[in-house]
Amino acid sequence: MLTGRMMNFPLTLTHFLERARTLYARSEIVSRRPDRSLHRYTYADFYRRACRLAGALRRLGVKPGDRVASLCWNHHQHLELYFAVPAMGAVLHTLNLRLHPNDLGYIARHAEDRVLVVDRSLLPLFEKFAGAVPSIERVIVIPDDGPAPSGRLDYEQLLAPEPDTFDFPKVDEHAAAMLCYTSGTTGNPKGVLFSHRSTVLHTLVSCMADVLGVCGEDAVLPVVPMFHAAAWGLPYDAVATGAKVVMPGPHLDPASLLDLMAQERVTVAGGVPTIWLGILALLDQEPKRWDLSAMRTMAIGGSAAPAAMIDGFQKRHGLVVTHAWGMSELNPVGTLSRLKRHHADADDATKLSLRASQGFPLPFVDQRHVSDTGEVLPWDGSTMGELEVRGPWVASSYYGDEGNDRFTKDGWFKTGDVVTIDSEGYLRITDRSKDVIKSGGEWISSVALENALMAHPTVLEAAVFAGRHAKWDERPLAAVVFKPGQSATKEELSAHLEKHFAKYWVPDAYLFVQQIPRTSTGKFLKTKLREEYGDYLLKNPQE
Ligand code: ADP
């Protein structure tokens, strides 16, 4: 091999942080506080405070590799932690405040967190699991809704005496930068350790015009929490490019978000479908109230974005939705849906169907899908199999669970998602492997049925799951929430589905419910539905 003669320059987050000072000092960071007032400062202030934070943490004894946990909403102090902690060589462990205290205790103990930074408004939550985490030596309180209680370290007081500069060490690009635990939808939470390199590469690719295209002219609103999969990397994308950052704090209701988008002229926002469904419903009620003309793209992922929602935003409000797939094990974005140049001539239905798919892989992510027996399947758009991925921002093992069997011997990660892939690489998630409905040997996609049900004019939300069946083993059941004041019969819903699916796909029964149980990250909690209604067909064989 003739070796290239280029520098071996480390891909670290410190580089992005330094650019905040040298190139983007005047860019702005806006955060909504719990009392709804807005906090504003510049990247110059952000840099100085990140230095002070690093100084304070070093004074408290934080060393390279140590885990510093955060239990915080999305705000500027959390952003300071996102950069200062990795840049000093330590690891930011973002704790998901929506988890049960027992899970939080398990996760923080497993991670051996040494320092915890917590919003004062979340102290009562921390106190519920503090006893389970003996490794935490220091608790630093961000005075978000009032001063830190006496006896606790106050974040602002801690930063006050520190210098405005910090001599950040040379960090190896392979050093861990952030620790995120999966939310446990599939068993015990597992730790994923992002490195500087994986995060930098993910950031560069996310900012490509063909991905999210974040640039210095943008105003980026991460609605997706910073405690979940690094807010999809949006905070890193923004700081890397000098974009304005807009943080919603704890106010995630549709009206507060719409106010923020309009006031701060947000151009890029990212969140899970539940958030956007709420926003769409409010926009439909009051289409003229907010000026969203600055909005360029709204990224949706975390669970499937229903086509009806994508279409509704576009047709009724002129807003563009970008559908992406990812997971904690991937830093987290893996695929994103973009049309290709030759689709310009396609009809509207084809375009919508492509935009509602999970798209195709980002550069440097490889995808394949395999059968139950491990056979690699064809990209024919109809054969279902488990998605496997590999790439520089795909986990190679779990932290503290190195031998886990989701990592194959030939170097792929088994995602647990059941998908089809078409001849152009477009991925369609048909299910999680444990949610797919196996009816008499045939696989039925719960997600496809849900999306079709949610396109029915009376239906607000629908979750489809497996009910046990005497003859077929499993049959689909649908839990349906109607829009206020609306309803439909079983026959009407079935007739609607029969337009799109083979007859044996149509659910055997519909359960009309007030709400659908959700996980801490807003996904349908199908284990709960199966627990409650799994035997429904055995008990009601007439259905
Ligand atoms: P977990 O739910 O296991 O904690 P994550 O929060 O990282 O893990 O979520 C990853 C999972 O979310 C994916 O494996 C997939 O099932 C689901 N998911 C993410 N994005 C999408 C999407 N656009 N469409 C459908 N499912 C998605």
XYZ file of C-alpha atoms and ligand atoms in Angstrom:
570
model
C 0.000 0.000 0.000
C 1.155 3.511 -0.741
C 0.105 5.485 2.324
C -1.536 8.858 1.765
C 0.470 11.835 3.009
C -2.204 13.689 4.925
C -2.330 14.664 8.582
C -3.838 12.424 11.164
C -6.003 15.134 12.733
C -8.354 13.959 15.486
C -12.110 14.220 14.909
C -13.152 15.607 18.290
C -15.994 17.719 19.610
C -13.414 20.121 21.034
C -12.904 21.384 17.495
C -16.572 22.351 17.186
C -16.423 24.026 20.589
C -13.384 26.106 19.568
C -15.155 27.236 16.385
C -17.985 28.541 18.570
C -15.466 31.028 19.984
C -13.357 31.813 16.944
C -15.937 31.888 14.150
C -19.450 32.090 15.515
C -19.107 34.277 18.611
C -22.219 36.274 17.668
C -24.558 33.324 17.031
C -27.398 33.053 19.487
C -28.705 30.437 21.914
C -32.232 30.895 23.263
C -33.794 28.758 25.998
C -37.238 28.776 27.501
C -37.175 28.672 31.294
C -39.786 26.894 33.430
C -41.510 30.259 34.105
C -41.784 30.597 30.280
C -39.413 33.586 30.086
C -36.607 33.346 27.512
C -32.912 33.236 28.325
C -30.615 34.494 25.547
C -26.896 34.579 25.116
C -24.278 34.286 22.390
C -21.875 31.548 21.403
C -19.128 33.727 22.962
C -20.931 33.465 26.318
C -21.561 29.786 25.706
C -17.854 29.159 25.108
C -16.800 31.051 28.223
C -19.295 29.168 30.346
C -18.262 25.807 28.881
C -14.695 26.679 29.956
C -15.868 27.626 33.416
C -17.837 24.414 33.668
C -14.810 22.346 32.663
C -12.739 24.259 35.252
C -15.322 23.624 37.958
C -15.623 19.940 37.148
C -11.852 19.547 37.217
C -11.777 21.273 40.599
C -14.327 18.716 41.797
C -11.973 15.940 40.727
C -13.545 14.855 37.411
C -10.924 13.003 35.369
C -10.820 11.720 31.771
C -13.226 8.829 31.291
C -15.326 9.714 34.358
C -19.055 9.743 33.836
C -20.865 13.016 34.512
C -24.609 12.471 34.452
C -27.226 15.018 33.444
C -30.876 14.961 34.467
C -32.082 18.007 32.590
C -34.517 19.434 30.076
C -33.280 21.016 26.832
C -31.612 24.300 27.742
C -28.360 26.216 27.443
C -26.747 24.661 30.512
C -27.402 21.215 29.044
C -25.695 22.402 25.862
C -22.714 23.547 27.943
C -22.538 20.021 29.395
C -22.819 18.516 25.872
C -19.526 20.186 24.939
C -17.548 20.874 28.108
C -17.718 17.336 29.483
C -16.472 15.506 26.339
C -13.944 18.276 25.579
C -12.300 17.760 28.972
C -12.086 14.045 28.206
C -14.932 12.960 30.473
C -18.192 11.307 29.372
C -21.630 12.915 29.530
C -24.252 10.394 30.594
C -27.691 11.749 29.749
C -30.368 10.324 32.054
C -33.884 10.033 30.611
C -36.165 11.821 33.062
C -39.232 9.996 31.735
C -37.995 6.629 32.994
C -39.190 5.052 36.200
C -36.960 5.946 39.183
C -36.042 2.246 39.560
C -34.724 2.198 35.984
C -32.871 5.466 36.516
C -31.259 4.010 39.635
C -30.249 0.880 37.711
C -28.811 2.891 34.813
C -26.873 5.430 36.907
C -25.446 2.619 39.049
C -24.513 0.594 35.984
C -22.771 3.644 34.475
C -20.997 4.392 37.785
C -21.777 8.090 37.445
C -19.545 10.208 39.719
C -21.164 13.605 39.337
C -24.785 14.415 38.582
C -26.027 17.729 37.213
C -29.758 18.114 37.774
C -32.386 20.778 37.142
C -33.783 21.997 40.443
C -37.264 21.217 39.116
C -36.154 17.572 38.728
C -34.558 17.187 42.163
C -37.631 15.376 43.561
C -37.162 12.771 40.798
C -33.475 12.381 41.595
C -34.247 11.972 45.284
C -36.379 8.921 44.417
C -33.349 6.992 43.140
C -30.413 8.781 44.806
C -30.132 5.996 47.390
C -29.557 3.424 44.644
C -26.459 5.175 43.247
C -23.643 5.208 45.798
C -21.099 6.170 43.108
C -22.485 9.717 42.821
C -20.151 11.897 44.892
C -21.353 15.336 43.838
C -24.742 16.695 42.895
C -24.816 20.034 41.079
C -28.174 21.786 40.880
C -29.130 24.020 37.937
C -31.334 26.695 39.502
C -33.998 26.567 36.779
C -37.052 27.343 38.872
C -35.373 28.868 41.927
C -32.079 28.674 43.825
C -30.492 25.362 44.730
C -31.536 24.170 48.193
C -28.960 24.822 50.890
C -26.359 22.115 51.211
C -26.411 21.480 47.435
C -23.875 22.769 44.922
C -25.379 25.472 42.718
C -24.360 25.322 39.044
C -24.198 29.099 38.660
C -22.252 29.639 41.876
C -19.878 26.879 40.891
C -19.127 28.534 37.533
C -18.861 32.095 38.918
C -15.255 32.046 40.235
C -13.799 30.022 37.330
C -11.701 31.563 34.532
C -13.176 32.177 31.067
C -10.609 29.928 29.428
C -9.709 26.274 29.819
C -6.775 24.418 28.423
C -8.708 21.549 26.860
C -6.580 18.402 26.655
C -5.797 16.604 23.402
C -8.493 13.965 23.326
C -8.182 10.782 21.274
C -10.939 10.711 18.660
C -11.854 7.210 19.791
C -12.408 8.349 23.391
C -15.966 8.038 24.693
C -17.899 11.316 24.609
C -21.440 10.432 25.597
C -23.227 7.526 27.214
C -26.881 6.904 26.329
C -29.009 4.026 27.525
C -31.728 2.577 25.330
C -35.106 3.168 26.862
C -35.616 -0.507 27.480
C -38.503 -1.065 25.075
C -36.762 -4.372 24.413
C -35.538 -5.620 27.795
C -33.082 -4.122 30.293
C -31.655 -0.728 29.320
C -28.327 -1.086 27.523
C -25.518 1.472 27.496
C -24.311 2.860 24.172
C -21.033 4.769 24.285
C -20.698 7.311 21.503
C -17.126 8.358 20.748
C -15.899 11.772 19.664
C -15.220 10.362 16.237
C -18.649 8.747 15.835
C -20.365 11.957 16.929
C -18.275 14.186 14.673
C -18.863 11.972 11.635
C -22.578 11.799 12.418
C -22.647 15.593 12.678
C -20.850 16.173 9.380
C -23.120 13.797 7.530
C -26.287 15.138 9.211
C -25.386 18.599 7.979
C -25.164 17.469 4.346
C -27.775 19.134 2.166
C -29.165 15.694 1.390
C -29.624 14.834 5.051
C -30.865 17.621 7.367
C -28.782 20.292 5.684
C -28.234 22.278 8.882
C -26.187 25.407 8.113
C -25.180 28.699 9.666
C -28.331 30.435 8.493
C -30.595 28.024 10.360
C -32.396 28.332 13.674
C -32.556 24.818 15.090
C -35.170 23.683 17.598
C -34.487 20.261 19.128
C -37.869 19.248 20.503
C -36.549 15.730 20.865
C -35.058 15.660 24.337
C -31.328 15.969 24.890
C -31.728 13.052 27.311
C -32.763 10.776 24.462
C -30.215 9.718 21.842
C -28.360 13.064 21.935
C -31.453 14.883 20.636
C -30.655 13.163 17.320
C -27.408 15.111 17.199
C -29.252 18.397 16.498
C -27.339 20.332 19.196
C -24.054 19.194 17.643
C -25.244 20.009 14.106
C -26.200 23.509 15.222
C -22.990 24.349 17.069
C -20.818 22.834 14.336
C -22.329 25.220 11.813
C -22.938 28.256 14.025
C -26.720 28.031 13.659
C -29.013 29.693 16.158
C -30.081 27.205 18.833
C -33.599 27.326 20.262
C -34.295 25.204 23.338
C -37.852 24.556 24.539
C -37.064 23.780 28.214
C -39.877 21.778 29.792
C -42.623 23.366 27.631
C -43.395 20.730 25.016
C -47.128 21.365 24.509
C -48.106 22.262 20.935
C -48.980 25.931 21.629
C -45.694 26.646 23.430
C -43.702 25.018 20.646
C -45.578 26.890 17.946
C -45.039 30.191 19.798
C -41.328 29.476 19.963
C -41.108 28.471 16.297
C -42.859 31.633 15.174
C -41.089 34.064 17.544
C -37.597 32.711 16.983
C -38.056 32.103 13.232
C -37.130 28.432 13.584
C -36.038 26.789 10.318
C -35.275 23.203 11.430
C -37.024 21.284 14.201
C -36.941 17.637 15.210
C -39.335 15.560 17.282
C -41.289 12.315 17.599
C -44.629 11.837 15.781
C -46.723 12.403 18.944
C -45.382 15.946 19.200
C -46.114 16.655 15.546
C -49.575 15.092 15.678
C -50.453 17.549 18.457
C -49.008 20.432 16.487
C -50.887 19.456 13.336
C -54.185 19.233 15.226
C -53.678 22.732 16.668
C -52.636 24.200 13.323
C -55.757 22.708 11.771
C -57.861 24.473 14.422
C -56.068 27.817 14.156
C -54.300 27.874 10.791
C -53.645 31.625 10.815
C -52.367 32.071 14.374
C -48.652 31.336 13.814
C -46.324 32.568 11.101
C -44.196 29.535 10.285
C -42.906 30.868 6.995
C -39.274 30.481 8.145
C -39.642 26.711 8.707
C -37.609 24.726 6.195
C -37.921 21.191 7.507
C -39.427 19.323 10.396
C -37.591 16.094 11.107
C -39.682 13.241 12.434
C -38.503 9.911 13.757
C -38.484 7.665 16.797
C -41.589 5.906 15.508
C -43.257 5.842 12.128
C -44.563 9.156 10.827
C -48.024 8.392 9.397
C -48.321 9.353 5.718
C -51.556 11.198 6.500
C -49.640 13.482 8.848
C -46.861 14.188 6.342
C -49.495 14.950 3.724
C -51.567 17.065 6.115
C -48.627 19.311 7.015
C -47.725 19.792 3.390
C -51.157 20.239 1.833
C -52.892 22.212 4.568
C -49.962 24.231 5.958
C -47.190 24.144 3.358
C -44.796 22.537 5.861
C -42.216 19.949 4.872
C -41.705 16.854 6.993
C -38.482 14.842 6.741
C -38.865 11.294 7.954
C -35.821 9.622 9.516
C -35.073 6.328 11.207
C -32.570 5.851 13.955
C -31.887 4.329 17.318
C -29.730 4.876 20.382
C -27.281 2.293 19.062
C -26.556 4.596 16.096
C -25.656 8.033 17.446
C -28.641 7.940 16.348
C -29.693 8.640 12.713
C -29.358 5.773 10.217
C -31.673 6.488 7.303
C -33.609 9.474 6.058
C -36.192 9.853 3.368
C -35.331 12.054 0.410
C -36.632 11.840 -3.108
C -34.091 11.181 -5.837
C -33.774 13.393 -8.880
C -35.646 11.008 -11.151
C -38.682 11.066 -8.807
C -39.445 14.609 -9.935
C -41.869 13.200 -12.507
C -43.544 10.705 -10.179
C -47.192 11.158 -9.212
C -48.140 12.589 -5.812
C -49.079 9.209 -4.326
C -45.682 7.727 -5.203
C -43.864 10.744 -3.789
C -45.862 10.589 -0.569
C -45.223 6.882 -0.227
C -41.459 7.454 -0.590
C -41.466 10.344 1.855
C -43.428 8.256 4.353
C -40.896 5.430 4.094
C -37.921 5.506 6.438
C -35.740 6.420 3.468
C -32.332 5.093 2.590
C -29.073 4.985 4.553
C -26.924 8.022 5.216
C -23.419 7.879 3.720
C -21.310 5.408 5.711
C -24.283 3.432 6.981
C -24.716 0.035 5.326
C -28.000 -1.837 5.542
C -29.185 -5.362 4.839
C -32.094 -7.474 6.036
C -32.005 -11.127 6.949
C -34.453 -13.976 7.467
C -35.017 -15.921 10.701
C -32.281 -18.305 9.589
C -29.783 -15.538 8.828
C -30.141 -15.602 5.041
C -29.567 -12.174 3.434
C -32.805 -11.147 1.665
C -33.437 -9.464 -1.685
C -34.176 -5.743 -2.044
C -37.548 -6.365 -3.698
C -39.764 -4.080 -1.627
C -41.841 -6.939 -0.246
C -39.727 -9.574 1.535
C -39.711 -8.871 5.268
C -36.662 -9.503 7.412
C -34.701 -8.122 10.340
C -32.709 -4.986 9.559
C -28.980 -5.097 10.238
C -26.690 -2.074 9.952
C -23.015 -1.241 10.215
C -21.002 1.945 10.032
C -18.710 4.281 11.972
C -21.550 5.493 14.189
C -23.095 2.105 14.851
C -22.335 0.552 18.253
C -19.840 -2.297 18.189
C -20.917 -3.565 21.633
C -22.913 -2.457 24.672
C -21.140 -0.856 27.600
C -20.757 -3.503 30.276
C -22.463 -6.193 28.153
C -19.773 -6.849 25.580
C -20.884 -10.315 24.497
C -24.437 -9.339 23.601
C -25.774 -11.409 20.711
C -27.165 -8.426 18.769
C -23.676 -7.945 17.316
C -23.076 -10.516 14.589
C -19.791 -12.316 14.010
C -19.462 -10.727 10.565
C -19.684 -7.193 11.920
C -23.328 -6.113 11.759
C -25.718 -4.851 14.436
C -29.130 -6.538 14.605
C -31.639 -3.711 15.024
C -34.676 -5.750 16.047
C -36.691 -3.908 13.377
C -38.537 -5.880 10.727
C -38.321 -4.173 7.353
C -38.666 -4.388 3.603
C -36.080 -2.759 1.344
C -36.924 -1.840 -2.238
C -34.667 -1.940 -5.285
C -33.577 1.673 -4.703
C -32.689 1.077 -1.049
C -35.813 2.641 0.480
C -36.474 1.057 3.831
C -39.901 0.475 5.269
C -40.142 -0.515 8.914
C -42.982 -2.959 9.107
C -42.504 -3.752 12.776
C -40.257 -4.401 15.674
C -39.418 -8.076 15.573
C -41.389 -8.745 18.730
C -44.411 -6.747 17.494
C -44.846 -8.355 14.095
C -48.062 -10.415 14.075
C -47.537 -14.026 13.082
C -50.855 -15.293 11.854
C -50.832 -18.903 10.688
C -47.235 -18.607 9.464
C -47.810 -15.308 7.641
C -46.327 -12.035 8.895
C -48.624 -9.061 9.298
C -47.193 -5.585 9.782
C -48.761 -3.817 12.735
C -47.214 -0.524 11.629
C -48.748 -0.616 8.156
C -52.201 -1.262 9.663
C -51.738 1.530 12.193
C -50.796 4.016 9.526
C -53.795 3.101 7.431
C -56.133 3.354 10.424
C -54.692 6.755 11.318
C -55.542 7.930 7.807
C -59.269 7.291 8.547
C -60.970 10.656 9.147
C -62.413 9.709 12.554
C -59.267 8.164 14.024
C -56.841 10.159 16.159
C -54.525 7.272 17.056
C -54.384 3.535 16.547
C -52.060 0.804 17.784
C -52.199 -2.690 16.308
C -50.868 -5.650 18.258
C -51.036 -9.435 18.413
C -53.961 -11.124 20.138
C -53.664 -14.826 20.930
C -55.859 -16.959 18.703
C -56.930 -20.594 19.079
C -56.539 -21.437 15.396
C -54.097 -18.908 13.899
C -51.802 -18.500 16.905
C -51.943 -14.713 16.588
C -54.392 -12.320 14.981
C -54.252 -8.513 14.780
C -56.165 -6.438 17.307
C -56.476 -2.676 17.052
C -56.729 -0.199 19.916
C -58.329 2.941 18.513
C -58.731 6.456 19.906
C -61.227 8.607 18.006
C -60.936 12.338 17.411
C -63.127 14.321 19.852
C -66.825 13.917 19.003
C -66.201 11.340 16.247
C -66.619 7.593 15.954
C -66.814 4.725 13.467
C -67.978 1.121 13.601
C -65.899 -2.028 13.285
C -67.426 -2.580 9.833
C -66.486 0.908 8.663
C -62.902 0.583 9.846
C -62.558 -2.884 8.313
C -63.972 -1.681 4.995
C -61.421 1.138 5.036
C -58.557 -1.307 5.611
C -59.755 -3.789 3.008
C -59.095 -1.123 0.392
C -55.380 -1.399 1.172
C -54.692 -4.887 2.526
C -55.398 -8.544 1.970
C -58.417 -9.662 3.955
C -56.412 -11.745 6.421
C -54.536 -8.590 7.512
C -57.696 -6.883 8.767
C -57.913 -6.915 12.598
C -60.341 -9.372 14.176
C -61.451 -6.824 16.752
C -61.203 -3.131 17.574
C -60.923 -1.870 21.121
C -62.182 1.684 21.397
C -60.081 3.264 24.136
C -59.480 6.750 25.639
C -55.734 6.612 25.182
C -52.938 4.321 24.100
C -50.260 3.509 26.682
C -46.831 4.866 25.758
C -43.214 4.282 26.673
C -41.011 6.955 28.200
C -39.978 8.010 24.702
C -43.497 8.300 23.310
C -43.735 4.974 21.477
C -46.824 2.782 21.780
C -46.327 0.414 24.706
C -47.483 -2.768 23.039
C -46.374 -5.010 25.888
C -49.022 -3.263 28.023
C -51.680 -3.673 25.315
C -50.821 -7.353 24.982
C -50.945 -7.797 28.745
C -54.360 -6.184 28.954
C -56.035 -7.407 25.783
C -53.837 -10.272 24.537
C -56.489 -12.877 25.433
C -59.395 -10.844 24.066
C -60.042 -13.209 21.148
C -59.823 -16.322 23.332
C -62.429 -14.771 25.637
C -64.581 -13.417 22.793
C -64.365 -16.121 20.109
C -67.433 -14.695 18.300
C -65.237 -11.802 17.077
P -35.635 1.881 22.367
O -37.059 2.218 21.974
O -35.285 0.446 22.223
O -35.156 2.489 23.581
P -34.679 3.934 20.675
O -35.368 4.931 21.501
O -33.293 4.151 20.284
O -34.704 2.544 21.298
O -35.602 3.682 19.425
C -35.190 2.959 18.325
C -36.352 2.310 17.655
O -37.372 3.237 17.354
C -35.990 1.702 16.329
O -35.384 0.446 16.487
C -37.352 1.618 15.658
O -38.081 0.489 16.087
C -38.063 2.828 16.176
N -38.000 3.901 15.193
C -37.144 4.934 15.144
N -37.409 5.737 14.104
C -38.460 5.199 13.455
C -39.214 5.558 12.290
N -38.958 6.626 11.585
N -40.217 4.728 11.918
C -40.505 3.619 12.625
N -39.852 3.243 13.727
C -38.835 4.015 14.143
